[in-house]
């Protein structure tokens, strides 16, 4: 009992994370190689789609100004 009275209260909040950006990368590295490859392919397709969308938006903005 005396030991408990001498201990400090522990915060229930989780510790602050310094680099949250590294966590997804670590999780990806734990995946099997075939899944990592597929994720990379999908990321590339997503980037291509975003580029086409941006080009379309720019084109439409040019049409509005003419």
PDB file with one MODEL, atoms N, CA, C and O in Angstrom:
MODEL        1
ATOM      1  N   UNK A   1       0.811  -1.203   0.000  1.00  0.00           N
ATOM      2  CA  UNK A   1       0.000   0.000   0.000  1.00  0.00           C
ATOM      3  C   UNK A   1       0.851   1.263   0.000  1.00  0.00           C
ATOM      4  O   UNK A   1       0.557   2.222  -0.713  1.00  0.00           O
ATOM      5  N   UNK A   2       1.884   1.253   0.787  1.00  0.00           N
ATOM      6  CA  UNK A   2       2.726   2.432   0.862  1.00  0.00           C
ATOM      7  C   UNK A   2       3.398   2.707  -0.494  1.00  0.00           C
ATOM      8  O   UNK A   2       3.581   3.867  -0.862  1.00  0.00           O
ATOM      9  N   UNK A   3       3.763   1.663  -1.233  1.00  0.00           N
ATOM     10  CA  UNK A   3       4.395   1.826  -2.543  1.00  0.00           C
ATOM     11  C   UNK A   3       3.474   2.569  -3.495  1.00  0.00           C
ATOM     12  O   UNK A   3       3.921   3.446  -4.235  1.00  0.00           O
ATOM     13  N   UNK A   4       2.193   2.226  -3.482  1.00  0.00           N
ATOM     14  CA  UNK A   4       1.242   2.893  -4.368  1.00  0.00           C
ATOM     15  C   UNK A   4       1.116   4.378  -4.059  1.00  0.00           C
ATOM     16  O   UNK A   4       0.964   5.191  -4.970  1.00  0.00           O
ATOM     17  N   UNK A   5       1.175   4.725  -2.824  1.00  0.00           N
ATOM     18  CA  UNK A   5       1.022   6.131  -2.471  1.00  0.00           C
ATOM     19  C   UNK A   5       2.228   6.959  -2.930  1.00  0.00           C
ATOM     20  O   UNK A   5       2.129   8.180  -3.055  1.00  0.00           O
ATOM     21  N   UNK A   6       3.351   6.306  -3.179  1.00  0.00           N
ATOM     22  CA  UNK A   6       4.544   7.029  -3.607  1.00  0.00           C
ATOM     23  C   UNK A   6       4.683   7.108  -5.126  1.00  0.00           C
ATOM     24  O   UNK A   6       5.513   7.864  -5.631  1.00  0.00           O
ATOM     25  N   UNK A   7       3.886   6.345  -5.852  1.00  0.00           N
ATOM     26  CA  UNK A   7       4.006   6.356  -7.312  1.00  0.00           C
ATOM     27  C   UNK A   7       3.285   7.561  -7.889  1.00  0.00           C
ATOM     28  O   UNK A   7       2.339   8.085  -7.302  1.00  0.00           O
ATOM     29  N   UNK A   8       3.751   7.983  -9.043  1.00  0.00           N
ATOM     30  CA  UNK A   8       3.132   9.121  -9.722  1.00  0.00           C
ATOM     31  C   UNK A   8       1.989   8.632 -10.604  1.00  0.00           C
ATOM     32  O   UNK A   8       1.991   7.495 -11.074  1.00  0.00           O
ATOM     33  N   UNK A   9       1.035   9.496 -10.815  1.00  0.00           N
ATOM     34  CA  UNK A   9      -0.068   9.164 -11.712  1.00  0.00           C
ATOM     35  C   UNK A   9       0.454   9.133 -13.148  1.00  0.00           C
ATOM     36  O   UNK A   9       1.244   9.986 -13.552  1.00  0.00           O
ATOM     37  N   UNK A  10       0.011   8.159 -13.894  1.00  0.00           N
ATOM     38  CA  UNK A  10       0.441   8.022 -15.284  1.00  0.00           C
ATOM     39  C   UNK A  10      -0.627   8.622 -16.177  1.00  0.00           C
ATOM     40  O   UNK A  10      -1.818   8.381 -15.981  1.00  0.00           O
ATOM     41  N   UNK A  11      -0.204   9.396 -17.149  1.00  0.00           N
ATOM     42  CA  UNK A  11      -1.135  10.013 -18.079  1.00  0.00           C
ATOM     43  C   UNK A  11      -1.781   8.938 -18.947  1.00  0.00           C
ATOM     44  O   UNK A  11      -1.111   8.012 -19.406  1.00  0.00           O
ATOM     45  N   UNK A  12      -3.075   9.069 -19.164  1.00  0.00           N
ATOM     46  CA  UNK A  12      -3.767   8.087 -19.992  1.00  0.00           C
ATOM     47  C   UNK A  12      -3.677   8.436 -21.471  1.00  0.00           C
ATOM     48  O   UNK A  12      -4.041   7.619 -22.318  1.00  0.00           O
ATOM     49  N   UNK A  13      -3.198   9.636 -21.798  1.00  0.00           N
ATOM     50  CA  UNK A  13      -3.090  10.005 -23.205  1.00  0.00           C
ATOM     51  C   UNK A  13      -1.870   9.327 -23.825  1.00  0.00           C
ATOM     52  O   UNK A  13      -0.838   9.168 -23.173  1.00  0.00           O
ATOM     53  N   UNK A  14      -2.001   8.929 -25.098  1.00  0.00           N
ATOM     54  CA  UNK A  14      -0.871   8.262 -25.750  1.00  0.00           C
ATOM     55  C   UNK A  14       0.278   9.241 -25.973  1.00  0.00           C
ATOM     56  O   UNK A  14       0.055  10.451 -26.025  1.00  0.00           O
ATOM     57  N   UNK A  15       1.489   8.741 -26.103  1.00  0.00           N
ATOM     58  CA  UNK A  15       2.617   9.646 -26.340  1.00  0.00           C
ATOM     59  C   UNK A  15       2.482  10.343 -27.689  1.00  0.00           C
ATOM     60  O   UNK A  15       1.916   9.792 -28.632  1.00  0.00           O
ATOM     61  N   UNK A  16       3.001  11.539 -27.765  1.00  0.00           N
ATOM     62  CA  UNK A  16       2.940  12.293 -29.014  1.00  0.00           C
ATOM     63  C   UNK A  16       3.874  11.649 -30.032  1.00  0.00           C
ATOM     64  O   UNK A  16       4.993  11.254 -29.703  1.00  0.00           O
ATOM     65  N   UNK A  17       3.404  11.550 -31.258  1.00  0.00           N
ATOM     66  CA  UNK A  17       4.218  10.973 -32.326  1.00  0.00           C
ATOM     67  C   UNK A  17       5.008  12.090 -32.986  1.00  0.00           C
ATOM     68  O   UNK A  17       4.466  13.160 -33.263  1.00  0.00           O
ATOM     69  N   UNK A  18       6.275  11.846 -33.235  1.00  0.00           N
ATOM     70  CA  UNK A  18       7.121  12.867 -33.841  1.00  0.00           C
ATOM     71  C   UNK A  18       6.988  12.844 -35.352  1.00  0.00           C
ATOM     72  O   UNK A  18       6.823  13.892 -35.977  1.00  0.00           O
ATOM     73  N   UNK A  19       7.060  11.644 -35.953  1.00  0.00           N
ATOM     74  CA  UNK A  19       7.039  11.547 -37.402  1.00  0.00           C
ATOM     75  C   UNK A  19       5.926  10.606 -37.835  1.00  0.00           C
ATOM     76  O   UNK A  19       6.138   9.403 -37.983  1.00  0.00           O
ATOM     77  N   UNK A  20       4.745  11.162 -38.034  1.00  0.00           N
ATOM     78  CA  UNK A  20       3.613  10.336 -38.432  1.00  0.00           C
ATOM     79  C   UNK A  20       3.746   9.866 -39.873  1.00  0.00           C
ATOM     80  O   UNK A  20       3.146   8.857 -40.243  1.00  0.00           O
ATOM     81  N   UNK A  21       4.510  10.563 -40.689  1.00  0.00           N
ATOM     82  CA  UNK A  21       4.659  10.193 -42.093  1.00  0.00           C
ATOM     83  C   UNK A  21       5.393   8.891 -42.301  1.00  0.00           C
ATOM     84  O   UNK A  21       5.230   8.257 -43.344  1.00  0.00           O
ATOM     85  N   UNK A  22       6.190   8.475 -41.350  1.00  0.00           N
ATOM     86  CA  UNK A  22       6.969   7.245 -41.505  1.00  0.00           C
ATOM     87  C   UNK A  22       6.118   6.003 -41.271  1.00  0.00           C
ATOM     88  O   UNK A  22       6.455   4.929 -41.770  1.00  0.00           O
ATOM     89  N   UNK A  23       5.039   6.123 -40.535  1.00  0.00           N
ATOM     90  CA  UNK A  23       4.232   4.950 -40.203  1.00  0.00           C
ATOM     91  C   UNK A  23       3.650   4.250 -41.428  1.00  0.00           C
ATOM     92  O   UNK A  23       3.776   3.029 -41.527  1.00  0.00           O
ATOM     93  N   UNK A  24       3.014   4.963 -42.372  1.00  0.00           N
ATOM     94  CA  UNK A  24       2.491   4.256 -43.548  1.00  0.00           C
ATOM     95  C   UNK A  24       3.595   3.558 -44.339  1.00  0.00           C
ATOM     96  O   UNK A  24       3.379   2.468 -44.868  1.00  0.00           O
ATOM     97  N   UNK A  25       4.760   4.166 -44.426  1.00  0.00           N
ATOM     98  CA  UNK A  25       5.864   3.554 -45.151  1.00  0.00           C
ATOM     99  C   UNK A  25       6.295   2.261 -44.478  1.00  0.00           C
ATOM    100  O   UNK A  25       6.564   1.266 -45.151  1.00  0.00           O
ATOM    101  N   UNK A  26       6.360   2.273 -43.162  1.00  0.00           N
ATOM    102  CA  UNK A  26       6.737   1.063 -42.423  1.00  0.00           C
ATOM    103  C   UNK A  26       5.699  -0.029 -42.653  1.00  0.00           C
ATOM    104  O   UNK A  26       6.053  -1.190 -42.859  1.00  0.00           O
ATOM    105  N   UNK A  27       4.427   0.334 -42.620  1.00  0.00           N
ATOM    106  CA  UNK A  27       3.365  -0.641 -42.845  1.00  0.00           C
ATOM    107  C   UNK A  27       3.462  -1.211 -44.254  1.00  0.00           C
ATOM    108  O   UNK A  27       3.296  -2.416 -44.444  1.00  0.00           O
ATOM    109  N   UNK A  28       3.727  -0.361 -45.245  1.00  0.00           N
ATOM    110  CA  UNK A  28       3.870  -0.840 -46.620  1.00  0.00           C
ATOM    111  C   UNK A  28       5.017  -1.828 -46.752  1.00  0.00           C
ATOM    112  O   UNK A  28       4.904  -2.822 -47.469  1.00  0.00           O
ATOM    113  N   UNK A  29       6.109  -1.562 -46.071  1.00  0.00           N
ATOM    114  CA  UNK A  29       7.267  -2.444 -46.182  1.00  0.00           C
ATOM    115  C   UNK A  29       6.986  -3.815 -45.570  1.00  0.00           C
ATOM    116  O   UNK A  29       7.669  -4.786 -45.898  1.00  0.00           O
ATOM    117  N   UNK A  30       6.006  -3.906 -44.699  1.00  0.00           N
ATOM    118  CA  UNK A  30       5.654  -5.187 -44.091  1.00  0.00           C
ATOM    119  C   UNK A  30       4.757  -6.033 -44.991  1.00  0.00           C
ATOM    120  O   UNK A  30       4.566  -7.222 -44.735  1.00  0.00           O
ATOM    121  N   UNK A  31       4.207  -5.428 -46.046  1.00  0.00           N
ATOM    122  CA  UNK A  31       3.324  -6.161 -46.947  1.00  0.00           C
ATOM    123  C   UNK A  31       4.130  -7.053 -47.886  1.00  0.00           C
ATOM    124  O   UNK A  31       5.308  -6.792 -48.133  1.00  0.00           O
ATOM    125  N   UNK A  32       3.505  -8.097 -48.407  1.00  0.00           N
ATOM    126  CA  UNK A  32       4.185  -8.941 -49.395  1.00  0.00           C
ATOM    127  C   UNK A  32       4.538  -8.137 -50.647  1.00  0.00           C
ATOM    128  O   UNK A  32       3.887  -7.140 -50.961  1.00  0.00           O
ATOM    129  N   UNK A  33       5.574  -8.582 -51.354  1.00  0.00           N
ATOM    130  CA  UNK A  33       6.090  -7.851 -52.517  1.00  0.00           C
ATOM    131  C   UNK A  33       5.028  -7.654 -53.594  1.00  0.00           C
ATOM    132  O   UNK A  33       4.977  -6.591 -54.213  1.00  0.00           O
ATOM    133  N   UNK A  34       4.175  -8.658 -53.833  1.00  0.00           N
ATOM    134  CA  UNK A  34       3.168  -8.518 -54.882  1.00  0.00           C
ATOM    135  C   UNK A  34       2.151  -7.431 -54.544  1.00  0.00           C
ATOM    136  O   UNK A  34       1.680  -6.723 -55.435  1.00  0.00           O
ATOM    137  N   UNK A  35       1.814  -7.295 -53.274  1.00  0.00           N
ATOM    138  CA  UNK A  35       0.893  -6.224 -52.878  1.00  0.00           C
ATOM    139  C   UNK A  35       1.559  -4.858 -52.982  1.00  0.00           C
ATOM    140  O   UNK A  35       0.927  -3.889 -53.403  1.00  0.00           O
ATOM    141  N   UNK A  36       2.834  -4.776 -52.600  1.00  0.00           N
ATOM    142  CA  UNK A  36       3.553  -3.498 -52.729  1.00  0.00           C
ATOM    143  C   UNK A  36       3.618  -3.082 -54.192  1.00  0.00           C
ATOM    144  O   UNK A  36       3.464  -1.903 -54.510  1.00  0.00           O
ATOM    145  N   UNK A  37       3.846  -4.048 -55.085  1.00  0.00           N
ATOM    146  CA  UNK A  37       3.909  -3.749 -56.520  1.00  0.00           C
ATOM    147  C   UNK A  37       2.558  -3.232 -57.015  1.00  0.00           C
ATOM    148  O   UNK A  37       2.503  -2.256 -57.762  1.00  0.00           O
ATOM    149  N   UNK A  38       1.478  -3.881 -56.603  1.00  0.00           N
ATOM    150  CA  UNK A  38       0.142  -3.466 -57.027  1.00  0.00           C
ATOM    151  C   UNK A  38      -0.184  -2.070 -56.492  1.00  0.00           C
ATOM    152  O   UNK A  38      -0.768  -1.256 -57.207  1.00  0.00           O
ATOM    153  N   UNK A  39       0.185  -1.792 -55.260  1.00  0.00           N
ATOM    154  CA  UNK A  39      -0.042  -0.464 -54.680  1.00  0.00           C
ATOM    155  C   UNK A  39       0.726   0.587 -55.471  1.00  0.00           C
ATOM    156  O   UNK A  39       0.203   1.670 -55.732  1.00  0.00           O
ATOM    157  N   UNK A  40       1.965   0.276 -55.854  1.00  0.00           N
ATOM    158  CA  UNK A  40       2.761   1.218 -56.649  1.00  0.00           C
ATOM    159  C   UNK A  40       2.111   1.459 -58.005  1.00  0.00           C
ATOM    160  O   UNK A  40       2.083   2.591 -58.488  1.00  0.00           O
ATOM    161  N   UNK A  41       1.587   0.400 -58.624  1.00  0.00           N
ATOM    162  CA  UNK A  41       0.899   0.552 -59.913  1.00  0.00           C
ATOM    163  C   UNK A  41      -0.331   1.443 -59.765  1.00  0.00           C
ATOM    164  O   UNK A  41      -0.556   2.341 -60.575  1.00  0.00           O
ATOM    165  N   UNK A  42      -1.118   1.190 -58.733  1.00  0.00           N
ATOM    166  CA  UNK A  42      -2.322   1.992 -58.510  1.00  0.00           C
ATOM    167  C   UNK A  42      -1.980   3.443 -58.197  1.00  0.00           C
ATOM    168  O   UNK A  42      -2.689   4.357 -58.619  1.00  0.00           O
ATOM    169  N   UNK A  43      -0.900   3.652 -57.462  1.00  0.00           N
ATOM    170  CA  UNK A  43      -0.469   5.022 -57.165  1.00  0.00           C
ATOM    171  C   UNK A  43      -0.078   5.737 -58.453  1.00  0.00           C
ATOM    172  O   UNK A  43      -0.376   6.919 -58.627  1.00  0.00           O
ATOM    173  N   UNK A  44       0.589   5.022 -59.354  1.00  0.00           N
ATOM    174  CA  UNK A  44       0.950   5.605 -60.645  1.00  0.00           C
ATOM    175  C   UNK A  44      -0.282   5.955 -61.461  1.00  0.00           C
ATOM    176  O   UNK A  44      -0.351   7.027 -62.062  1.00  0.00           O
ATOM    177  N   UNK A  45      -1.258   5.049 -61.482  1.00  0.00           N
ATOM    178  CA  UNK A  45      -2.504   5.323 -62.198  1.00  0.00           C
ATOM    179  C   UNK A  45      -3.229   6.516 -61.590  1.00  0.00           C
ATOM    180  O   UNK A  45      -3.777   7.347 -62.314  1.00  0.00           O
ATOM    181  N   UNK A  46      -3.234   6.603 -60.287  1.00  0.00           N
ATOM    182  CA  UNK A  46      -3.874   7.728 -59.610  1.00  0.00           C
ATOM    183  C   UNK A  46      -3.189   9.043 -59.982  1.00  0.00           C
ATOM    184  O   UNK A  46      -3.852  10.055 -60.214  1.00  0.00           O
ATOM    185  N   UNK A  47      -1.868   9.017 -60.035  1.00  0.00           N
ATOM    186  CA  UNK A  47      -1.122  10.215 -60.413  1.00  0.00           C
ATOM    187  C   UNK A  47      -1.442  10.619 -61.850  1.00  0.00           C
ATOM    188  O   UNK A  47      -1.618  11.803 -62.137  1.00  0.00           O
ATOM    189  N   UNK A  48      -1.519   9.637 -62.758  1.00  0.00           N
ATOM    190  CA  UNK A  48      -1.872   9.926 -64.151  1.00  0.00           C
ATOM    191  C   UNK A  48      -3.273  10.525 -64.252  1.00  0.00           C
ATOM    192  O   UNK A  48      -3.496  11.478 -64.999  1.00  0.00           O
ATOM    193  N   UNK A  49      -4.202   9.968 -63.504  1.00  0.00           N
ATOM    194  CA  UNK A  49      -5.575  10.475 -63.510  1.00  0.00           C
ATOM    195  C   UNK A  49      -5.625  11.902 -62.976  1.00  0.00           C
ATOM    196  O   UNK A  49      -6.351  12.742 -63.507  1.00  0.00           O
ATOM    197  N   UNK A  50      -4.856  12.174 -61.929  1.00  0.00           N
ATOM    198  CA  UNK A  50      -4.810  13.526 -61.371  1.00  0.00           C
ATOM    199  C   UNK A  50      -4.236  14.502 -62.390  1.00  0.00           C
ATOM    200  O   UNK A  50      -4.726  15.624 -62.517  1.00  0.00           O
ATOM    201  N   UNK A  51      -3.198  14.083 -63.119  1.00  0.00           N
ATOM    202  CA  UNK A  51      -2.611  14.943 -64.151  1.00  0.00           C
ATOM    203  C   UNK A  51      -3.635  15.252 -65.243  1.00  0.00           C
ATOM    204  O   UNK A  51      -3.759  16.399 -65.674  1.00  0.00           O
ATOM    205  N   UNK A  52      -4.371  14.228 -65.691  1.00  0.00           N
ATOM    206  CA  UNK A  52      -5.385  14.455 -66.728  1.00  0.00           C
ATOM    207  C   UNK A  52      -6.487  15.382 -66.219  1.00  0.00           C
ATOM    208  O   UNK A  52      -6.966  16.244 -66.956  1.00  0.00           O
ATOM    209  N   UNK A  53      -6.882  15.209 -64.980  1.00  0.00           N
ATOM    210  CA  UNK A  53      -7.907  16.068 -64.389  1.00  0.00           C
ATOM    211  C   UNK A  53      -7.424  17.515 -64.327  1.00  0.00           C
ATOM    212  O   UNK A  53      -8.169  18.439 -64.656  1.00  0.00           O
ATOM    213  N   UNK A  54      -6.179  17.707 -63.906  1.00  0.00           N
ATOM    214  CA  UNK A  54      -5.628  19.064 -63.843  1.00  0.00           C
ATOM    215  C   UNK A  54      -5.569  19.696 -65.224  1.00  0.00           C
ATOM    216  O   UNK A  54      -5.860  20.882 -65.374  1.00  0.00           O
ATOM    217  N   UNK A  55      -5.194  18.914 -66.239  1.00  0.00           N
ATOM    218  CA  UNK A  55      -5.155  19.438 -67.607  1.00  0.00           C
ATOM    219  C   UNK A  55      -6.554  19.826 -68.068  1.00  0.00           C
ATOM    220  O   UNK A  55      -6.734  20.847 -68.731  1.00  0.00           O
ATOM    221  N   UNK A  56      -7.535  19.015 -67.718  1.00  0.00           N
ATOM    222  CA  UNK A  56      -8.913  19.300 -68.091  1.00  0.00           C
ATOM    223  C   UNK A  56      -9.409  20.580 -67.420  1.00  0.00           C
ATOM    224  O   UNK A  56     -10.089  21.391 -68.049  1.00  0.00           O
ATOM    225  N   UNK A  57      -9.075  20.757 -66.163  1.00  0.00           N
ATOM    226  CA  UNK A  57      -9.472  21.969 -65.441  1.00  0.00           C
ATOM    227  C   UNK A  57      -8.823  23.189 -66.080  1.00  0.00           C
ATOM    228  O   UNK A  57      -9.481  24.210 -66.283  1.00  0.00           O
ATOM    229  N   UNK A  58      -7.532  23.086 -66.399  1.00  0.00           N
ATOM    230  CA  UNK A  58      -6.842  24.209 -67.042  1.00  0.00           C
ATOM    231  C   UNK A  58      -7.474  24.534 -68.388  1.00  0.00           C
ATOM    232  O   UNK A  58      -7.663  25.704 -68.718  1.00  0.00           O
ATOM    233  N   UNK A  59      -7.798  23.511 -69.162  1.00  0.00           N
ATOM    234  CA  UNK A  59      -8.420  23.709 -70.468  1.00  0.00           C
ATOM    235  C   UNK A  59      -9.771  24.398 -70.321  1.00  0.00           C
ATOM    236  O   UNK A  59     -10.082  25.332 -71.061  1.00  0.00           O
ATOM    237  N   UNK A  60     -10.567  23.939 -69.370  1.00  0.00           N
ATOM    238  CA  UNK A  60     -11.884  24.548 -69.149  1.00  0.00           C
ATOM    239  C   UNK A  60     -11.761  25.996 -68.685  1.00  0.00           C
ATOM    240  O   UNK A  60     -12.574  26.838 -69.065  1.00  0.00           O
ATOM    241  N   UNK A  61     -10.754  26.289 -67.870  1.00  0.00           N
ATOM    242  CA  UNK A  61     -10.547  27.668 -67.432  1.00  0.00           C
ATOM    243  C   UNK A  61     -10.158  28.556 -68.605  1.00  0.00           C
ATOM    244  O   UNK A  61     -10.575  29.712 -68.676  1.00  0.00           O
ATOM    245  N   UNK A  62      -9.360  28.020 -69.528  1.00  0.00           N
ATOM    246  CA  UNK A  62      -8.985  28.788 -70.714  1.00  0.00           C
ATOM    247  C   UNK A  62     -10.211  29.070 -71.576  1.00  0.00           C
ATOM    248  O   UNK A  62     -10.351  30.164 -72.122  1.00  0.00           O
ATOM    249  N   UNK A  63     -11.097  28.088 -71.697  1.00  0.00           N
ATOM    250  CA  UNK A  63     -12.310  28.279 -72.490  1.00  0.00           C
ATOM    251  C   UNK A  63     -13.213  29.339 -71.873  1.00  0.00           C
ATOM    252  O   UNK A  63     -13.865  30.094 -72.595  1.00  0.00           O
ATOM    253  N   UNK A  64     -13.255  29.402 -70.561  1.00  0.00           N
ATOM    254  CA  UNK A  64     -14.098  30.390 -69.893  1.00  0.00           C
ATOM    255  C   UNK A  64     -13.603  31.807 -70.145  1.00  0.00           C
ATOM    256  O   UNK A  64     -14.398  32.746 -70.179  1.00  0.00           O
ATOM    257  N   UNK A  65     -12.303  31.968 -70.320  1.00  0.00           N
ATOM    258  CA  UNK A  65     -11.729  33.304 -70.489  1.00  0.00           C
ATOM    259  C   UNK A  65     -11.730  33.767 -71.938  1.00  0.00           C
ATOM    260  O   UNK A  65     -11.333  34.897 -72.218  1.00  0.00           O
ATOM    261  N   UNK A  66     -12.169  32.919 -72.866  1.00  0.00           N
ATOM    262  CA  UNK A  66     -12.187  33.344 -74.275  1.00  0.00           C
ATOM    263  C   UNK A  66     -13.576  33.709 -74.716  1.00  0.00           C
ATOM    264  O   UNK A  66     -13.778  34.088 -75.869  1.00  0.00           O
TER     265      UNK A  66
ENDMDL
END
